Coordinates of N, CA and C and ligand atoms in Angstrom, one line a residue:
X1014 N -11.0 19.9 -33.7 CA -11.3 19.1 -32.5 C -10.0 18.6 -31.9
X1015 N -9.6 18.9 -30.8 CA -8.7 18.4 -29.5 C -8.5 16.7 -30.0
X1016 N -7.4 16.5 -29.4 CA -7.7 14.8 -29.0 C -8.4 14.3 -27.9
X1017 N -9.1 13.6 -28.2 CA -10.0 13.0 -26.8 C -9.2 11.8 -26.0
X1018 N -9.9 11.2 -24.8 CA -9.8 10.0 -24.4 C -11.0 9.8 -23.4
X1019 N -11.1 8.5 -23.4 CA -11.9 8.2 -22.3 C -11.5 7.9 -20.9
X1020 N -12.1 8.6 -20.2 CA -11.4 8.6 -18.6 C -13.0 7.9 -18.1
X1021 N -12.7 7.7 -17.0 CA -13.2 7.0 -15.7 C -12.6 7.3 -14.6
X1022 N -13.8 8.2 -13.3 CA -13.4 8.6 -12.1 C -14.3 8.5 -11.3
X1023 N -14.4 8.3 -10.2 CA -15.5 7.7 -8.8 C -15.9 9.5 -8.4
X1024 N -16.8 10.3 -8.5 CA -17.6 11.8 -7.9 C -18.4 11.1 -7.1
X1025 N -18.1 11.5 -5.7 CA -18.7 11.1 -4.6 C -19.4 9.7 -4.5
X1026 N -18.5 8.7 -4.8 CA -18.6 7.5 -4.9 C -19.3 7.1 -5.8
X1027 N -20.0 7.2 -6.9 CA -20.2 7.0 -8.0 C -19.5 7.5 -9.6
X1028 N -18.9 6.1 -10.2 CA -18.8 6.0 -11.4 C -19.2 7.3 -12.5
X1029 N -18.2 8.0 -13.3 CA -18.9 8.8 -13.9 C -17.8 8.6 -15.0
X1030 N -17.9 8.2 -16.0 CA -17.2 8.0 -17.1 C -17.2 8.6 -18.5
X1031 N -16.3 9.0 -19.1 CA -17.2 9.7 -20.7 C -15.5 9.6 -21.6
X1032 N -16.1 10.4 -22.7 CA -15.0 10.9 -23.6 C -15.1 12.5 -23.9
X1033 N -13.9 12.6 -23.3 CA -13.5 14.4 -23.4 C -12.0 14.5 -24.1
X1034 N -12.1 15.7 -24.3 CA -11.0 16.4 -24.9 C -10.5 16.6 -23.9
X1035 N -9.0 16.2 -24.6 CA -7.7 16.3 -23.4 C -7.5 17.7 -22.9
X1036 N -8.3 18.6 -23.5 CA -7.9 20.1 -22.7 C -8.9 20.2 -21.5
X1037 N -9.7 19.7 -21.8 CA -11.3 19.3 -20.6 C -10.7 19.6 -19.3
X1038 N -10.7 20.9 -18.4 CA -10.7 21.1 -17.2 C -11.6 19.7 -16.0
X1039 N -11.0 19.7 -15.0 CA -11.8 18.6 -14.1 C -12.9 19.4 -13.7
X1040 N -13.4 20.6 -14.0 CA -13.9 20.9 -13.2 C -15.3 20.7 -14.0
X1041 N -14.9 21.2 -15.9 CA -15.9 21.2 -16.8 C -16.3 19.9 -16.8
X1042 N -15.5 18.9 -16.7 CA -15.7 17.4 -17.0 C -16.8 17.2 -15.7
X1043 N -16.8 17.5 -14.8 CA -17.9 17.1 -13.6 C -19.5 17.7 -13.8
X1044 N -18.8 19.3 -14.1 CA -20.3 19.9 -14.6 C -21.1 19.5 -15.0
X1045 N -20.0 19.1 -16.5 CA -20.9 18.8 -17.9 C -21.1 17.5 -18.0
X1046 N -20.1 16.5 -17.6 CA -20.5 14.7 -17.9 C -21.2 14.2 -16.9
X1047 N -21.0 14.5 -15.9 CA -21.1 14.2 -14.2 C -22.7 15.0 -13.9
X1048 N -23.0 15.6 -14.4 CA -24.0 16.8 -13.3 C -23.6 17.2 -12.2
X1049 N -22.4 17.1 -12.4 CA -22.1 17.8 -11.0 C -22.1 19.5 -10.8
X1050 N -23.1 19.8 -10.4 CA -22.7 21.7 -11.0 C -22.8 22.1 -9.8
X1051 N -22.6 21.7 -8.5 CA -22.3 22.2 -7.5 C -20.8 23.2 -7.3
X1052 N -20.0 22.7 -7.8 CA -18.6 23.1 -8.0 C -18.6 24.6 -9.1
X1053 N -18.7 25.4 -8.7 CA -18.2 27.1 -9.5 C -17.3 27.3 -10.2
X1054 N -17.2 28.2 -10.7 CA -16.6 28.7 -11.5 C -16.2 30.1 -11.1
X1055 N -15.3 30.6 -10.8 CA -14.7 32.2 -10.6 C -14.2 32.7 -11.6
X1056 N -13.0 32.4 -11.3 CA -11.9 33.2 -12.0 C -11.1 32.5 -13.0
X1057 N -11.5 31.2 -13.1 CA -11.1 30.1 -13.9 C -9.4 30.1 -14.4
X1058 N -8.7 30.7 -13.4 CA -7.2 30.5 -13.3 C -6.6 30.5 -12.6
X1059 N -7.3 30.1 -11.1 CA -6.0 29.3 -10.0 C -6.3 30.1 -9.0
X1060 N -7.0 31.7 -9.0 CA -6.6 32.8 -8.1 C -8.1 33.2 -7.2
X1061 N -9.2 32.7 -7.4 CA -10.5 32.0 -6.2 C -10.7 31.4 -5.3
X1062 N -10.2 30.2 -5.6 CA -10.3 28.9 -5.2 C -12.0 28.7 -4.9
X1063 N -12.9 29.3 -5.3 CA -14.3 28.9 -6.1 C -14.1 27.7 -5.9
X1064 N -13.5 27.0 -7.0 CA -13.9 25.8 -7.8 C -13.5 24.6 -7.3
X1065 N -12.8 24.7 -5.8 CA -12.2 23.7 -5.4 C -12.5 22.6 -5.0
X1066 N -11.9 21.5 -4.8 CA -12.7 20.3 -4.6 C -11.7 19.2 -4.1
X1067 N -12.2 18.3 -3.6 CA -11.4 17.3 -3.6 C -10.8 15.9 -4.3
X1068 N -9.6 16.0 -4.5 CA -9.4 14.3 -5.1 C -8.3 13.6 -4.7
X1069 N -8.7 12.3 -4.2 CA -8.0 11.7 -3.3 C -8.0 12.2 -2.1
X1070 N -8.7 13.0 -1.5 CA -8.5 13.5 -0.6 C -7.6 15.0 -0.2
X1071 N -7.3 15.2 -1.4 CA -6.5 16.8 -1.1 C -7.4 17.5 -1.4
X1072 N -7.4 19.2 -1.5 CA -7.9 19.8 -1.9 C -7.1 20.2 -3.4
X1073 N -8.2 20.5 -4.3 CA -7.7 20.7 -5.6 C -8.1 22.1 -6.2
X1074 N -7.6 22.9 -7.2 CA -8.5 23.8 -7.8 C -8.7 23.8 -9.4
X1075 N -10.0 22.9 -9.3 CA -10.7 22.0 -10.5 C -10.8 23.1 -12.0
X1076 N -10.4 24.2 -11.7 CA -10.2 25.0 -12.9 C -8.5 24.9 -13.7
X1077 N -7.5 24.4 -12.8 CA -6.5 24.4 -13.0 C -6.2 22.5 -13.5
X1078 N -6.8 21.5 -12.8 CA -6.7 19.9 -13.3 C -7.7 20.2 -14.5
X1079 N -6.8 19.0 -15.1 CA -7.2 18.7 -16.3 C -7.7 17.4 -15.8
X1080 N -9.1 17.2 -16.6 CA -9.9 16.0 -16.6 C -9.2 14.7 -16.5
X1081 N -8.3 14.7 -17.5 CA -7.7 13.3 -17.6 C -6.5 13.2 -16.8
X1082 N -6.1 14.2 -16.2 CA -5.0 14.1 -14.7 C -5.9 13.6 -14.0
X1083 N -7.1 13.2 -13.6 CA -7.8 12.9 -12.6 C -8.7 11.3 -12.9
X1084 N -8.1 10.9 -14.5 CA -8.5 9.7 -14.4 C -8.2 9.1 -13.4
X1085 N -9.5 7.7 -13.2 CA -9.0 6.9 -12.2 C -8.6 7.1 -10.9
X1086 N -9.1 8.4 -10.2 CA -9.2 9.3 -8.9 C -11.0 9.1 -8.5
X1087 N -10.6 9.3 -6.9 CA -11.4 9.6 -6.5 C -11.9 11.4 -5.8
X1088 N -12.9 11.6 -6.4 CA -13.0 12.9 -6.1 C -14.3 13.4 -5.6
X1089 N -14.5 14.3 -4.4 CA -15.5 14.7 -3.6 C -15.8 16.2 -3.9
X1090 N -16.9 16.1 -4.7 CA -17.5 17.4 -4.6 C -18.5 17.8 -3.6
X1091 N -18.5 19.3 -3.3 CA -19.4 20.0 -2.4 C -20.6 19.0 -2.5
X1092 N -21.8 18.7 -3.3 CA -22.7 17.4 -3.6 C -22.2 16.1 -2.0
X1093 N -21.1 15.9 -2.4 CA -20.8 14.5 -1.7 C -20.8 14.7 -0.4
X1094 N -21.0 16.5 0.5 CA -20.6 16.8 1.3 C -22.0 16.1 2.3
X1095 N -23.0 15.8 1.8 CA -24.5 15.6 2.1 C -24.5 14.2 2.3
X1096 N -25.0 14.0 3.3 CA -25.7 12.2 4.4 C -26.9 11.8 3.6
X1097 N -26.7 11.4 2.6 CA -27.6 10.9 1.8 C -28.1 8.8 1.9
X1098 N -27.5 8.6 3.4 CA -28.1 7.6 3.7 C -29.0 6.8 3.8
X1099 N -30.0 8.0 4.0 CA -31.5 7.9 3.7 C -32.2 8.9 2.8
X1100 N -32.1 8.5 1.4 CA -32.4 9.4 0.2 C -33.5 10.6 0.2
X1101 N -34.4 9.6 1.2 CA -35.7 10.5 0.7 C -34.8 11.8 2.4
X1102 N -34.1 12.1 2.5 CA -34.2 12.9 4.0 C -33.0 12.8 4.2
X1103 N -32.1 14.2 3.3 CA -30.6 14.6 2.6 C -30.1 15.0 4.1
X1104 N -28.7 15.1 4.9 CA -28.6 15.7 5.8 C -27.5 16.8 5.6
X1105 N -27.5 17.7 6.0 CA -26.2 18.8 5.3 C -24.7 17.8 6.4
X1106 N -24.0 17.7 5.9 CA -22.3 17.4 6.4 C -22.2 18.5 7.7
X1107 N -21.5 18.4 8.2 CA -21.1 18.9 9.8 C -20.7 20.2 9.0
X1108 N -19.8 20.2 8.2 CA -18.8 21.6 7.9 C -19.8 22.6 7.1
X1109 N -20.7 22.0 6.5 CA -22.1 22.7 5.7 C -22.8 22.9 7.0
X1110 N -23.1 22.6 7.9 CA -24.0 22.8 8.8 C -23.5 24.0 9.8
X1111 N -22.2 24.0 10.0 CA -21.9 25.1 11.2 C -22.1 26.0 10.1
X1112 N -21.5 26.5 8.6 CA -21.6 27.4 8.0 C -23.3 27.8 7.9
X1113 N -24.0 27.1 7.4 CA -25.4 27.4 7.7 C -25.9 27.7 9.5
X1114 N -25.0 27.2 10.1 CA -25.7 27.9 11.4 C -25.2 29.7 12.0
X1115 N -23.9 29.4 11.1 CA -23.2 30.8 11.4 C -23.3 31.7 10.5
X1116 N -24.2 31.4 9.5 CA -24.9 32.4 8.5 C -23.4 32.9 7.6
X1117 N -22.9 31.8 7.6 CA -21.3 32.3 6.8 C -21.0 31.9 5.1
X1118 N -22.4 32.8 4.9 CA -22.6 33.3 3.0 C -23.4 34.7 3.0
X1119 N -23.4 35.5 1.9 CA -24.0 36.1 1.1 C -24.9 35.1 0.0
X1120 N -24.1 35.3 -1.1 CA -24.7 35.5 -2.2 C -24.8 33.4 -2.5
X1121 N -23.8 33.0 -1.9 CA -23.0 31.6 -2.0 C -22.2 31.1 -2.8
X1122 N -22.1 31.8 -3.9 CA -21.0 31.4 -5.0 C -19.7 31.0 -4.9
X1123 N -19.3 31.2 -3.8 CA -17.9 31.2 -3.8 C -18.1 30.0 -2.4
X1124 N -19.1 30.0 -1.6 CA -19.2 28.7 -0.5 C -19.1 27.0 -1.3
X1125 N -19.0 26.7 -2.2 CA -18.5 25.5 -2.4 C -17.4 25.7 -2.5
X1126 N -16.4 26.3 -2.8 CA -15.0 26.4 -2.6 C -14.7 26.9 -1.3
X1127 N -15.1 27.5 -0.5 CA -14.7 27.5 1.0 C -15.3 26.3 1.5
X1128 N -15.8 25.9 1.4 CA -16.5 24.5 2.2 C -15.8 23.3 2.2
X1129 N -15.3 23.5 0.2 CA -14.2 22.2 0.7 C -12.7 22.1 1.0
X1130 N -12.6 23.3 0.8 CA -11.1 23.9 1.3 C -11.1 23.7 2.5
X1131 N -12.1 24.3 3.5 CA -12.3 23.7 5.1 C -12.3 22.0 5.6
X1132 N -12.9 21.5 4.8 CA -12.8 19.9 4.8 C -12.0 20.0 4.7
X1133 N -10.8 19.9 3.5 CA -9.5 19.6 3.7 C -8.8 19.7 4.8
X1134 N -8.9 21.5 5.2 CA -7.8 21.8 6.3 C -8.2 21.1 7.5
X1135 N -9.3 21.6 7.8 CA -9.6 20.0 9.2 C -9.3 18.8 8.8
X1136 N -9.3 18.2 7.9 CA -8.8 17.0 7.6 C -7.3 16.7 8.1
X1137 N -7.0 17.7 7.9 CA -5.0 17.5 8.3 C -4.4 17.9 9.2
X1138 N -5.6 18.8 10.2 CA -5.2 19.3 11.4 C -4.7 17.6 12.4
X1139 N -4.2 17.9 13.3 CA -4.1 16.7 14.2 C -5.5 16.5 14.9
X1140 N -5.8 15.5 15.5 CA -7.2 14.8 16.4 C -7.1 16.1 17.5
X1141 N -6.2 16.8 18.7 CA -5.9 16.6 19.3 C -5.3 18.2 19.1
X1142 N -5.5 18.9 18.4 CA -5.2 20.4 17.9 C -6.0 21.4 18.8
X1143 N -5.7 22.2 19.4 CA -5.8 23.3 20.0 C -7.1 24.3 19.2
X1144 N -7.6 24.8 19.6 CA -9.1 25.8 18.9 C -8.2 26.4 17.8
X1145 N -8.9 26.5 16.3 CA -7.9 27.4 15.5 C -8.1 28.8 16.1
X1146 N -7.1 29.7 15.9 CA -7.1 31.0 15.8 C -7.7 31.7 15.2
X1147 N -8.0 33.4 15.4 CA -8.6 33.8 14.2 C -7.8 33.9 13.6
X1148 N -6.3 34.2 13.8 CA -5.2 34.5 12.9 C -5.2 33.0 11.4
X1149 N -4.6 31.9 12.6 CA -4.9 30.5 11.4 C -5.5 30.6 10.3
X1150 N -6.5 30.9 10.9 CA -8.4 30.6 10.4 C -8.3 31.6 8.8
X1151 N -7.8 32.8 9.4 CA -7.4 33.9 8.4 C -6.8 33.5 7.2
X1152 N -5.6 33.5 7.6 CA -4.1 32.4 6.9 C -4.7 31.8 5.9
X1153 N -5.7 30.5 6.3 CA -6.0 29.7 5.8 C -6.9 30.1 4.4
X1154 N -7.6 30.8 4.7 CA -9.3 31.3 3.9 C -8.3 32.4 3.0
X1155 N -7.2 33.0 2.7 CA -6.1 33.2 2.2 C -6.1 32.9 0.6
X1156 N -6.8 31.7 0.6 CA -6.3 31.1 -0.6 C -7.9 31.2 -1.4
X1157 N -8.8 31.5 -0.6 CA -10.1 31.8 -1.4 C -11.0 32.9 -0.9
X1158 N -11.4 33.0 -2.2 CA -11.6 35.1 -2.4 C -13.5 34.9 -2.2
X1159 N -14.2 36.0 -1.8 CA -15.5 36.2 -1.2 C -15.8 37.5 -2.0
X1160 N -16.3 37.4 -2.9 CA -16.7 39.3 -3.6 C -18.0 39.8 -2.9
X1161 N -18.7 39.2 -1.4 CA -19.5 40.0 -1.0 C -19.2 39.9 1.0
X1162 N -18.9 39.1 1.5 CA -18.4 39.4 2.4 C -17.5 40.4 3.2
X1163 N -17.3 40.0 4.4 CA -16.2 40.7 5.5 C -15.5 39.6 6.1
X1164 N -16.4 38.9 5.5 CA -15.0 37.6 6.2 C -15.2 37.0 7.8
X1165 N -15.6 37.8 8.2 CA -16.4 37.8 9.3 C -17.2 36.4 10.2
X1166 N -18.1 36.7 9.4 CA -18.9 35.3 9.4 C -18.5 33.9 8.9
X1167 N -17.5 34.3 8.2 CA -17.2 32.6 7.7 C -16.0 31.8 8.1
X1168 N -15.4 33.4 9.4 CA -14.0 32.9 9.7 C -15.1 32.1 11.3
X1169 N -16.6 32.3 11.4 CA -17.1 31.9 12.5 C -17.2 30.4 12.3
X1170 N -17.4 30.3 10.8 CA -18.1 28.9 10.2 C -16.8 28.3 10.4
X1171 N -16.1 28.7 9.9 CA -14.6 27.5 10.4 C -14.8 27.1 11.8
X1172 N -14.9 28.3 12.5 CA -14.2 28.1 13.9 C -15.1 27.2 14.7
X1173 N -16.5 27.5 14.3 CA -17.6 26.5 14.7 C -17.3 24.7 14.3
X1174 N -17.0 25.0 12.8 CA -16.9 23.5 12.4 C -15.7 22.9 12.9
X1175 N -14.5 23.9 12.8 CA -13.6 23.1 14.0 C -13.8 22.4 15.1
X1176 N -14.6 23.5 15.6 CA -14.9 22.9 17.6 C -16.1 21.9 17.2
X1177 N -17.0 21.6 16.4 CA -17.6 20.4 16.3 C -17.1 19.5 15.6
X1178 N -15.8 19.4 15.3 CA -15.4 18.3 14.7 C -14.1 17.5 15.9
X1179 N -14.0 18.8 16.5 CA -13.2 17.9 17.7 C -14.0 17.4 18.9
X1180 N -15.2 18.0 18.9 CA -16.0 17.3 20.0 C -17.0 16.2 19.5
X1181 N -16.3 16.0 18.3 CA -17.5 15.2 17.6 C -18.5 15.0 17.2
X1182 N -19.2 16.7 17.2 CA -20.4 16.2 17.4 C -20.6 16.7 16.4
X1183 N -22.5 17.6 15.4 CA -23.1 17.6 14.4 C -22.1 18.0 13.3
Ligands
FES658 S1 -12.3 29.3 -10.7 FE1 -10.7 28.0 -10.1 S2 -9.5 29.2 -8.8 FE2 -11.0 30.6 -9.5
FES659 S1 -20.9 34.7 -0.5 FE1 -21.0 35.8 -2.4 S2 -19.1 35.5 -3.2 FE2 -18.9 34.7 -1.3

């Protein structure tokens, strides 16, 4: 048996606490303590970005943190992307919604790590940024891999969720 410790971390605003082994990936710690199993699993060494997620607000790739690097963090999984204001009547997030309107999945395995990789990068763009490019858009999605796509359709779902996030609107 590993050494353990007990961590404590806020997953989409709720408390999720336990005792893991210090080798405990953040990503396993969410799955398996958390229910969080929205978050995937690829390639489980850095080179997908599947499994990405947010903590503190960056984008992370939860196969690479370790559980207890993330003590005491706040972290947003694909789950937290959802308007769950009114429980009984879930709403999909703006950046889940252009991809669902732009039909920008196959199979979806690999769409919780593009989805929050996109959060992030809109997140850091300026208020006040110019339409992304397809080139950008490209660049960007760079860092996570699609084993049934063209790429195609999901360079639309960015581009969509861009222009609705600067017009403010769904
Ligand atoms: S599963 Fe983490 S990068 Fe592939
Ligand atoms: S939609 Fe199937 S791996 Fe991307």
């Amino acid at each position: 048996m590993s050494p353990t410790r007990i961590i404590q971390l806020q997953a989409n605003g709720v408390d999720c606490a336990a005792e893991v082994e210090t080798r405990t990936t953040l990503a396993d710690f969410l799955r398996r303590q958390c229910g969080l199993t929205g978050t995937h699993l690829g390639c489980e060494h850095g080179v997908c970005g599947t499994c990405t997620l947010l903590v503190d607000g960056a984008a992370v790739r939860s196969c690479l943190m370790l559980a207890v690097q993330a003590d005491g963090s706040e972290v947003t999984t694909i789950e937290g992307l959802v308007d769950t204001t009114d429980p009984g009547n879930p709403v999909l997030g703006p950046v889940q919604q252009a991809f669902a309107d732009a039909m920008s999945f196959q199979c979806g395995f690999c769409t919780p790590g593009i989805l929050m990789s996109t959060t992030a990068w809109l997140a850091q763009r300026p208020a006040n940024a110019a339409e992304p490019t397809d080139k950008e858009i490209r660049e960007f999605l760079a860092g996570t891999l699609c084993r049934c796509t063209g790429y195609t359709s999901i360079v639309e779902g960015v581009r969509l969720a861009a222009q609705r996030t600067a017009s403010g609107g769904p």
